[in-house]
PDB file of C-alpha atoms in Angstrom:
ATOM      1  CA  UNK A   1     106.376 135.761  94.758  1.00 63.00           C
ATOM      2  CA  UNK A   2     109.803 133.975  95.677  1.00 79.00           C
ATOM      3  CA  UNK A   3     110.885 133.774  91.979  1.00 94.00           C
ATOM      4  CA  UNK A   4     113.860 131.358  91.354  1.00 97.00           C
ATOM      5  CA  UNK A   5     115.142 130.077  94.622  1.00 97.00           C
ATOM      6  CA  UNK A   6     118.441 128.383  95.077  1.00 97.00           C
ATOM      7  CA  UNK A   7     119.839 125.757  97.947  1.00 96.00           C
ATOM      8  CA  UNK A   8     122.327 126.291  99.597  1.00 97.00           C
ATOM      9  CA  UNK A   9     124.049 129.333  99.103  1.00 96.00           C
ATOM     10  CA  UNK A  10     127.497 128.012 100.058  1.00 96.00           C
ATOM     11  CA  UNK A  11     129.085 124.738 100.211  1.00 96.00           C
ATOM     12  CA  UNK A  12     132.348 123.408 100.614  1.00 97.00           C
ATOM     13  CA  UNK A  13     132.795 119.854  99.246  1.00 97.00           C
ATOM     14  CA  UNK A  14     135.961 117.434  99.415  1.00 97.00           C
ATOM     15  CA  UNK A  15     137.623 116.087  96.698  1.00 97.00           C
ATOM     16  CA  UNK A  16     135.204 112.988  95.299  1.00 96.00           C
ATOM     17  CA  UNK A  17     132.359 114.203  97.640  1.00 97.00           C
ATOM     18  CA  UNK A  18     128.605 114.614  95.764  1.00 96.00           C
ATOM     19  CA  UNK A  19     125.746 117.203  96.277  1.00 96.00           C
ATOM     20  CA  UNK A  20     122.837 118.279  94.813  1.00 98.00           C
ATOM     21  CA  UNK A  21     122.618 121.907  94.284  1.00 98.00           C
ATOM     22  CA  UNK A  22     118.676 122.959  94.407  1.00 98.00           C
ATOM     23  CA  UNK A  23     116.763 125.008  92.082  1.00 98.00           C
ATOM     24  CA  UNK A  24     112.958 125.638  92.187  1.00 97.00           C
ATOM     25  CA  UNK A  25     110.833 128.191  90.466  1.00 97.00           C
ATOM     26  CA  UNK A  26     107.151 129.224  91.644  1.00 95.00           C
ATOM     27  CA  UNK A  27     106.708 130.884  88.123  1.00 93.00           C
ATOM     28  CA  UNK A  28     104.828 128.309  85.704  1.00 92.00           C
ATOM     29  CA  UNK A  29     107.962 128.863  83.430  1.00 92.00           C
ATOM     30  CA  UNK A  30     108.919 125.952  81.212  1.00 92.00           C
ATOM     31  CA  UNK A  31     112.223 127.110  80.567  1.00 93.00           C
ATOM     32  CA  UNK A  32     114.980 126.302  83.342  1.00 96.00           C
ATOM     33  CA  UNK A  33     118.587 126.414  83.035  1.00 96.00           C
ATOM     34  CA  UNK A  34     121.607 126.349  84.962  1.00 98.00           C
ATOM     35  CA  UNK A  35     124.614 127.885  84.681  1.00 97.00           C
ATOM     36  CA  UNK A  36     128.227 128.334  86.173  1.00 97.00           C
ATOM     37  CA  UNK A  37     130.216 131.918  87.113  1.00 93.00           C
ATOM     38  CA  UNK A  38     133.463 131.783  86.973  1.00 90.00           C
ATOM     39  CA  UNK A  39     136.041 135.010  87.288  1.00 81.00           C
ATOM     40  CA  UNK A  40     136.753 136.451  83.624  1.00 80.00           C
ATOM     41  CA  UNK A  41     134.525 133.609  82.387  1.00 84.00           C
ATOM     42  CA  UNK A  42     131.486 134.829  81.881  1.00 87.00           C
ATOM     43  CA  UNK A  43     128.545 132.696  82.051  1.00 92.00           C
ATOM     44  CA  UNK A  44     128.748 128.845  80.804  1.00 94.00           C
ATOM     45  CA  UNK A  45     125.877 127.189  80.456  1.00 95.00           C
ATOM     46  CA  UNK A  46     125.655 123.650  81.977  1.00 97.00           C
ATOM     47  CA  UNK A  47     122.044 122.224  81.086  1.00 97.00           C
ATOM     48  CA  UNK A  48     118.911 123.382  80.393  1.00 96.00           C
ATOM     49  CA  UNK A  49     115.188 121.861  80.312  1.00 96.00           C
ATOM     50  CA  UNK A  50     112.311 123.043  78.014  1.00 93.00           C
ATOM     51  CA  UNK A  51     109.792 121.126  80.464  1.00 93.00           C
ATOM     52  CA  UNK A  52     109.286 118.129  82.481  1.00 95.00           C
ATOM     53  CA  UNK A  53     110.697 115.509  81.601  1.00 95.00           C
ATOM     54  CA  UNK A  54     113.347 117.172  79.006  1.00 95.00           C
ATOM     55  CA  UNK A  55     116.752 117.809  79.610  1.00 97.00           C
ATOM     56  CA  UNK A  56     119.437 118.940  77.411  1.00 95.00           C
ATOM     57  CA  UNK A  57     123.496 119.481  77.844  1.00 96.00           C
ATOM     58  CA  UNK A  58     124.751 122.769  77.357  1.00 94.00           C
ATOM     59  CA  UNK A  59     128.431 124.215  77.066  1.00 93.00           C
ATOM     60  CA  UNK A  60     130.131 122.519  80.032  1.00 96.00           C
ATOM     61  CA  UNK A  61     127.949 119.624  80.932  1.00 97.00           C
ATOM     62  CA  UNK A  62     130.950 117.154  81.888  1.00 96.00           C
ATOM     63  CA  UNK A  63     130.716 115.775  85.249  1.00 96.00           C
ATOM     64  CA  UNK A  64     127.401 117.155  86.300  1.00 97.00           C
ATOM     65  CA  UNK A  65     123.418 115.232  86.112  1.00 97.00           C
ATOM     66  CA  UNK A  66     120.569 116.866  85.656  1.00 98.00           C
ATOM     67  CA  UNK A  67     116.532 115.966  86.115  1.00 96.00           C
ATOM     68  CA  UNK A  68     113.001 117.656  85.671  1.00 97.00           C
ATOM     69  CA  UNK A  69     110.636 115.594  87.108  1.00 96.00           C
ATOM     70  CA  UNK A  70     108.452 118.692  87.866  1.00 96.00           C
ATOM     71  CA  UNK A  71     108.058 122.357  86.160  1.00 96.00           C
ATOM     72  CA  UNK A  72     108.419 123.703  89.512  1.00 97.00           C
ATOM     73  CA  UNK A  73     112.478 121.890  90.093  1.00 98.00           C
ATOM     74  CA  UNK A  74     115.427 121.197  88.258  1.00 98.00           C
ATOM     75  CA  UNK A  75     118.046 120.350  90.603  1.00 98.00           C
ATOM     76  CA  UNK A  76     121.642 119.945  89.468  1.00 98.00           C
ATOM     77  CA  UNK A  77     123.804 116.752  90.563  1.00 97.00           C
ATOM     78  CA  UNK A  78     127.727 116.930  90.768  1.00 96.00           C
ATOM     79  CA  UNK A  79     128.782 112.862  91.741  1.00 90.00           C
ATOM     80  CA  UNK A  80     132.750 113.221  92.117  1.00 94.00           C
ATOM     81  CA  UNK A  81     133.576 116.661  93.076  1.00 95.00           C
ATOM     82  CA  UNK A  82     136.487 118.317  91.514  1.00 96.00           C
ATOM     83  CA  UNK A  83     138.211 121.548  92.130  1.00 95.00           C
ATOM     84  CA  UNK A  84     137.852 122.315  88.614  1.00 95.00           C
ATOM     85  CA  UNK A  85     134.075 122.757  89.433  1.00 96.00           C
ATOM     86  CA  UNK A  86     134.957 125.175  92.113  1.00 96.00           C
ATOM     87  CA  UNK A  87     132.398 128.135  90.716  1.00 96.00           C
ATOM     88  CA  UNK A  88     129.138 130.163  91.378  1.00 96.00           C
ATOM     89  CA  UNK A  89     126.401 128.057  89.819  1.00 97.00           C
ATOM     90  CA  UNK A  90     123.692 130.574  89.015  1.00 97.00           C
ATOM     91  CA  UNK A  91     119.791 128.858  87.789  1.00 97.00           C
ATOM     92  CA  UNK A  92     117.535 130.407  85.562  1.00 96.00           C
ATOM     93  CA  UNK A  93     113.648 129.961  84.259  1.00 95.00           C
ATOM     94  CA  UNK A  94     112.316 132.072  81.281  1.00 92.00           C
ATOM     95  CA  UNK A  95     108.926 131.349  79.441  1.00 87.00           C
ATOM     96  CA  UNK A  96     107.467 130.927  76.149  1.00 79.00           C
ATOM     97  CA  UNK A  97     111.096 130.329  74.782  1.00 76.00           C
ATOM     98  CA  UNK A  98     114.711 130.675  75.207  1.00 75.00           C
ATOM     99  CA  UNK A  99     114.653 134.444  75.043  1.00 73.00           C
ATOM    100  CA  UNK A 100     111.689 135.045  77.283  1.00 63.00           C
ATOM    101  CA  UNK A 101     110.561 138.497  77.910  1.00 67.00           C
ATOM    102  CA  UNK A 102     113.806 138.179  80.495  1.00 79.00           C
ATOM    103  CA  UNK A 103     115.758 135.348  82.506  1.00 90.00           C
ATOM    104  CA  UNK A 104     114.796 135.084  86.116  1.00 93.00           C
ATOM    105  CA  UNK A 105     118.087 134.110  88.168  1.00 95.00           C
ATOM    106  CA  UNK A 106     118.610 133.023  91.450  1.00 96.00           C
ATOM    107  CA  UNK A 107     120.535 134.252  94.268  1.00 95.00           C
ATOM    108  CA  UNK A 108     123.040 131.119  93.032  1.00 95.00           C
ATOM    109  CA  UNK A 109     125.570 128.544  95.073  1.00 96.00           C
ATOM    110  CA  UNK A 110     128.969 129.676  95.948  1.00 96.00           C
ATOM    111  CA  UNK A 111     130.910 125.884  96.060  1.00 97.00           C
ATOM    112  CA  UNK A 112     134.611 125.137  96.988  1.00 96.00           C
ATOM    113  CA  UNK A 113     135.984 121.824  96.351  1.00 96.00           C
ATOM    114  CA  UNK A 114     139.466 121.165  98.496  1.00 96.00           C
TER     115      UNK A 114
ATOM    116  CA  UNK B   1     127.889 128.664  66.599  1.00 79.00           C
ATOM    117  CA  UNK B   2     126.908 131.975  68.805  1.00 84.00           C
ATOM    118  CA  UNK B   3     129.678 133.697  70.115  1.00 91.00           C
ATOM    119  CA  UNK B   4     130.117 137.184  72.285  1.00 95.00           C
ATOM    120  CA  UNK B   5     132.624 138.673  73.067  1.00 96.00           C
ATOM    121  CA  UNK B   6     133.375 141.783  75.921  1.00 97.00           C
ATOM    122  CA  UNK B   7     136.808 142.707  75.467  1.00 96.00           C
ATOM    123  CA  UNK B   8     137.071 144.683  78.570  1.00 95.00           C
ATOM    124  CA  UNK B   9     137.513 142.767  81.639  1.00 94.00           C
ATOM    125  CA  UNK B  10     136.955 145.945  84.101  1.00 96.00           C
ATOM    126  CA  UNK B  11     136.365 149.657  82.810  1.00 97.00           C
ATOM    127  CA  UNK B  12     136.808 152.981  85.459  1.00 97.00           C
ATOM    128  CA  UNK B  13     135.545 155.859  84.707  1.00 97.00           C
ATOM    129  CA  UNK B  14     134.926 159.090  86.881  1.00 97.00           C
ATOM    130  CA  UNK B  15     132.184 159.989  87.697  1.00 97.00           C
ATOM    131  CA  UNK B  16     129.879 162.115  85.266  1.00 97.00           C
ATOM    132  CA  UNK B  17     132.069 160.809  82.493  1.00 98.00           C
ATOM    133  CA  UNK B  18     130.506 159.187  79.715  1.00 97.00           C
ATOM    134  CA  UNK B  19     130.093 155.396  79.762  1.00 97.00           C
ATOM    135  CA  UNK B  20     130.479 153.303  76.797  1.00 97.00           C
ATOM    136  CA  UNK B  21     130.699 149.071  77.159  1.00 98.00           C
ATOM    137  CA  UNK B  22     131.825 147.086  74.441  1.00 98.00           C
ATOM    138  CA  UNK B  23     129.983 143.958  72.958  1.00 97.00           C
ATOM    139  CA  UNK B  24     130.496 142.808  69.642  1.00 97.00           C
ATOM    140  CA  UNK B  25     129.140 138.887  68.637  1.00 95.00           C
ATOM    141  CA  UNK B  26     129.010 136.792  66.243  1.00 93.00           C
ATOM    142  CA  UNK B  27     126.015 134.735  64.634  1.00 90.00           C
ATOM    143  CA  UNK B  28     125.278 134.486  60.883  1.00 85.00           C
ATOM    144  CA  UNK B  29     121.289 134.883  61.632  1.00 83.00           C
ATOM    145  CA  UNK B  30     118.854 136.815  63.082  1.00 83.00           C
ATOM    146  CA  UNK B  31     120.410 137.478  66.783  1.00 86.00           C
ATOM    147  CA  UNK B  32     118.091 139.150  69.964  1.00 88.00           C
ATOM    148  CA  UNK B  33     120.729 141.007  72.092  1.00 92.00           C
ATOM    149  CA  UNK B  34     120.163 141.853  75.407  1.00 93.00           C
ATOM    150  CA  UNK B  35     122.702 143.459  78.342  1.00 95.00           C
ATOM    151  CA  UNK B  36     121.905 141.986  81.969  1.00 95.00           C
ATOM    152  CA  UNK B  37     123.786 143.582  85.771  1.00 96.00           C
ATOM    153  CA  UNK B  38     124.899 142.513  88.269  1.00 94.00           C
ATOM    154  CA  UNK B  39     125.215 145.001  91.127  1.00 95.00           C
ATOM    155  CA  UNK B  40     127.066 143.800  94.419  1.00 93.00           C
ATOM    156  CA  UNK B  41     125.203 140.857  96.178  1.00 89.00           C
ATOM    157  CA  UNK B  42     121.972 141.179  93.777  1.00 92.00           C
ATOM    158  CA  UNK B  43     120.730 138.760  91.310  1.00 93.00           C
ATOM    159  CA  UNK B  44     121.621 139.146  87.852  1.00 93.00           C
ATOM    160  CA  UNK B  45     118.941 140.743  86.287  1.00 93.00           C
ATOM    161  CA  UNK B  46     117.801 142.158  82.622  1.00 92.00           C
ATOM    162  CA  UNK B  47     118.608 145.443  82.160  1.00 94.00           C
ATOM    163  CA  UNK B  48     117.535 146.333  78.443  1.00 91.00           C
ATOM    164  CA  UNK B  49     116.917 143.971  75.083  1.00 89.00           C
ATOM    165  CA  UNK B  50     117.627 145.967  72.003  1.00 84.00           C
ATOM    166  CA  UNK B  51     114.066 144.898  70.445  1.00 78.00           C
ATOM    167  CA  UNK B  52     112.650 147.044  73.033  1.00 79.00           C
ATOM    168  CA  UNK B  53     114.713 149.791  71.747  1.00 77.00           C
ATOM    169  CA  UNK B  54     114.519 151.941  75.604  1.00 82.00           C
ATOM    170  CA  UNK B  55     116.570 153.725  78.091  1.00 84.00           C
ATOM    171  CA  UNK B  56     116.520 152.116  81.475  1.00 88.00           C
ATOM    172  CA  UNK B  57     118.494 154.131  83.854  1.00 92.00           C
ATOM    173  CA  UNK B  58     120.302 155.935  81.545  1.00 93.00           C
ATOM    174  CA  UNK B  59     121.139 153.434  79.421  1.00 95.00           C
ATOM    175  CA  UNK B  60     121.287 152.936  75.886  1.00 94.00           C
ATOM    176  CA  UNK B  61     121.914 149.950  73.543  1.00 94.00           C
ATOM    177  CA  UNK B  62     122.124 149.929  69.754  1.00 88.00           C
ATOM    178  CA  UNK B  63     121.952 146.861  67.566  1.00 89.00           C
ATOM    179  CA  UNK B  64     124.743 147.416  64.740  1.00 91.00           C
ATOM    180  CA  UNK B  65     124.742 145.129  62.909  1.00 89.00           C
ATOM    181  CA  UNK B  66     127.084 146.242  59.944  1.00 91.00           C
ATOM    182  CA  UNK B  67     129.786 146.371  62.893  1.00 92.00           C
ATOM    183  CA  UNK B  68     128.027 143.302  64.913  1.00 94.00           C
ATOM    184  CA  UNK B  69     128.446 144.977  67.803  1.00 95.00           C
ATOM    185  CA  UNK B  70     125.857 146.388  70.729  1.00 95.00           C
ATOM    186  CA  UNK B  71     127.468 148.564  72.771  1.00 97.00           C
ATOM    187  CA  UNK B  72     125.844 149.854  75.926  1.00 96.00           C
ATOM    188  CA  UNK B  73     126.069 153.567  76.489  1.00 96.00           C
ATOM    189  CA  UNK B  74     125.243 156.143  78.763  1.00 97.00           C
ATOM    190  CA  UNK B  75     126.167 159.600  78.880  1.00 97.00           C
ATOM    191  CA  UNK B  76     127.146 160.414  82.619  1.00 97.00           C
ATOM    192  CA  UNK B  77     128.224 157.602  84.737  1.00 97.00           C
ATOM    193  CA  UNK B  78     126.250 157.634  88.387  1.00 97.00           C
ATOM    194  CA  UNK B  79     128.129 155.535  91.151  1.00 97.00           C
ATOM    195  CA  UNK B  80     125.336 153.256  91.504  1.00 97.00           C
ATOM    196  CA  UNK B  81     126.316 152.327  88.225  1.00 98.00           C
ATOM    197  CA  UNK B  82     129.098 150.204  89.841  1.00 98.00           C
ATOM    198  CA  UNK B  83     128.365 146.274  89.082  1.00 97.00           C
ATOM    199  CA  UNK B  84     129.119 143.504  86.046  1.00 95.00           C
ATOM    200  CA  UNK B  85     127.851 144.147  82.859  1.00 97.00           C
ATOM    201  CA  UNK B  86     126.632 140.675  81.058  1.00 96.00           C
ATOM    202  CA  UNK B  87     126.231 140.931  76.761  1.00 96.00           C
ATOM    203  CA  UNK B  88     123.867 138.450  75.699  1.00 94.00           C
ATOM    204  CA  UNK B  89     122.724 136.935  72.302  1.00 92.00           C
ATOM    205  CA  UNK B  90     120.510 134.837  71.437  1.00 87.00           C
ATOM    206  CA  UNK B  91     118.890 133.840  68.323  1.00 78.00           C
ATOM    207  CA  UNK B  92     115.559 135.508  67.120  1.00 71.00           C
ATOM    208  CA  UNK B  93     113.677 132.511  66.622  1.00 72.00           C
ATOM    209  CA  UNK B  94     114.723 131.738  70.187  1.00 69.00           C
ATOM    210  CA  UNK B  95     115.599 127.978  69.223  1.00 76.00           C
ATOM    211  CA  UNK B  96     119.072 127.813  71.442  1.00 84.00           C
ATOM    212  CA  UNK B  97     119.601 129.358  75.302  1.00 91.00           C
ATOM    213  CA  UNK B  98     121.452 132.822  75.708  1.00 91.00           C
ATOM    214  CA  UNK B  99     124.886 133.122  75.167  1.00 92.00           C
ATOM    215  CA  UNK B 100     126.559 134.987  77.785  1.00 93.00           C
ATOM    216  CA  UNK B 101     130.046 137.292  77.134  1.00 94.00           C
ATOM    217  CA  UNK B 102     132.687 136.786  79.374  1.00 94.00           C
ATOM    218  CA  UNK B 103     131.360 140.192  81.471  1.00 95.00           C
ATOM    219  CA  UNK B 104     132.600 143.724  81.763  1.00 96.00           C
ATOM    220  CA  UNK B 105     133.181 145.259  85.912  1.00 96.00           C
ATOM    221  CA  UNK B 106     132.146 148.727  85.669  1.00 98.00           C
ATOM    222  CA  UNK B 107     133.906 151.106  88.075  1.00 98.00           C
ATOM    223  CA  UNK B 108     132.238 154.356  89.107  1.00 98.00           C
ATOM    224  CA  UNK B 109     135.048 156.465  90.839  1.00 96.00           C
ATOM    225  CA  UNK B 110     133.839 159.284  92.874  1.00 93.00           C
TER     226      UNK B 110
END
């Protein structure tokens, strides 16, 4: 049982460059979020999806794209890299609701942007 | 609007000393609260909800919610204790995500 996997694990972008950071859960949960790490800033949450086909913004969703096309994925899209998103972006899938009995996080994406 | 707040950054503490982690919040309903670790390149990962009302390794969390606060206690710090401390709160009827504090670094000193 992988759990919540995350692609890649590090990335360096350049200034204006875009990526997709993966996310895909082998669960069956309906819940899937994402959400960014940053030193003495806690956990900001970015987007979140209560099922295929429904996404939602969170806290911090400027400059980032999000899409559920499956239960399974809910990759995150950054178009014009800035160093302000230089952060550990962490995804998460709970089910029943947004408490679940617990979030299930990934290993998450350590990205640079110079 | 949820809010959480940790207002220590990074707490050291010998060990065998007592532990105690701060977490007070906000909300005007019903809130869940829950504390989730993070030990040194592991996942983040639940370590008690205060509906469940248990000690996992140790640990204890009470819901006050006179004071708002749910501070995470145990008695005598272990090394292994070492990693980031997460407060979370979300609301009982589970409507909005979790809202994360800021984090508190837990430091075990030998």
């Amino acid at each position: 049982n992988a759990g919540v996997t995350q692609t890649p694990k590090f990335r360096i972008l350049k200034i204006g460059q875009s990526m997709t950071l993966q996310c895909t859960q082998d669960m069956n949960h309906n819940y899937m979020y994402w959400y960014r790490q940053d030193p003495g800033m806690g956990l900001k949450l970015i987007y979140y999806s209560v099922g295929a086909g429904i996404t939602d913004k969170g806290e911090v969703p400027n400059g980032y794209n999000v899409s559920r096309s499956t239960t399974e994925d809910f990759p995150l899209r950054l178009e014009l890299a800035a160093p302000s998103q230089t952060s550990v972006y962490f995804c998460a899938s709970s089910y029943g609701d947004f408490r679940g009995l617990s979030y299930t996080f990934g290993s998450g994406t350590r990205l640079t942007v110079v | 609007a949820q809010r959480v707040t940790q207002p220590e950054k990074l707490l050291s503490v010998f060990k065998g000393a007592p532990v105690e982690l701060k977490c007070n919040y906000s909300y005007s309903g019903s809130p869940e609260l829950f504390w989730y670790v993070q030990y040194s390149r592991q996942r983040l990962q639940l370590l008690l909800r205060h509906i469940s009302r248990e000690s996992i390794k140790g640990f204890t969390a009470d819901l006050n919610k006179g004071e708002t606060s749910f501070h995470l206690k145990k008695p005598f710090a272990q090394e292994e204790d070492s990693a980031m401390y997460y407060c979370a709160l979300s609301p009982y009827s589970g409507n909005t995500p979790l809202v994360f504090g800021k984090g508190t670094r837990l430091s075990v000193i030998a």
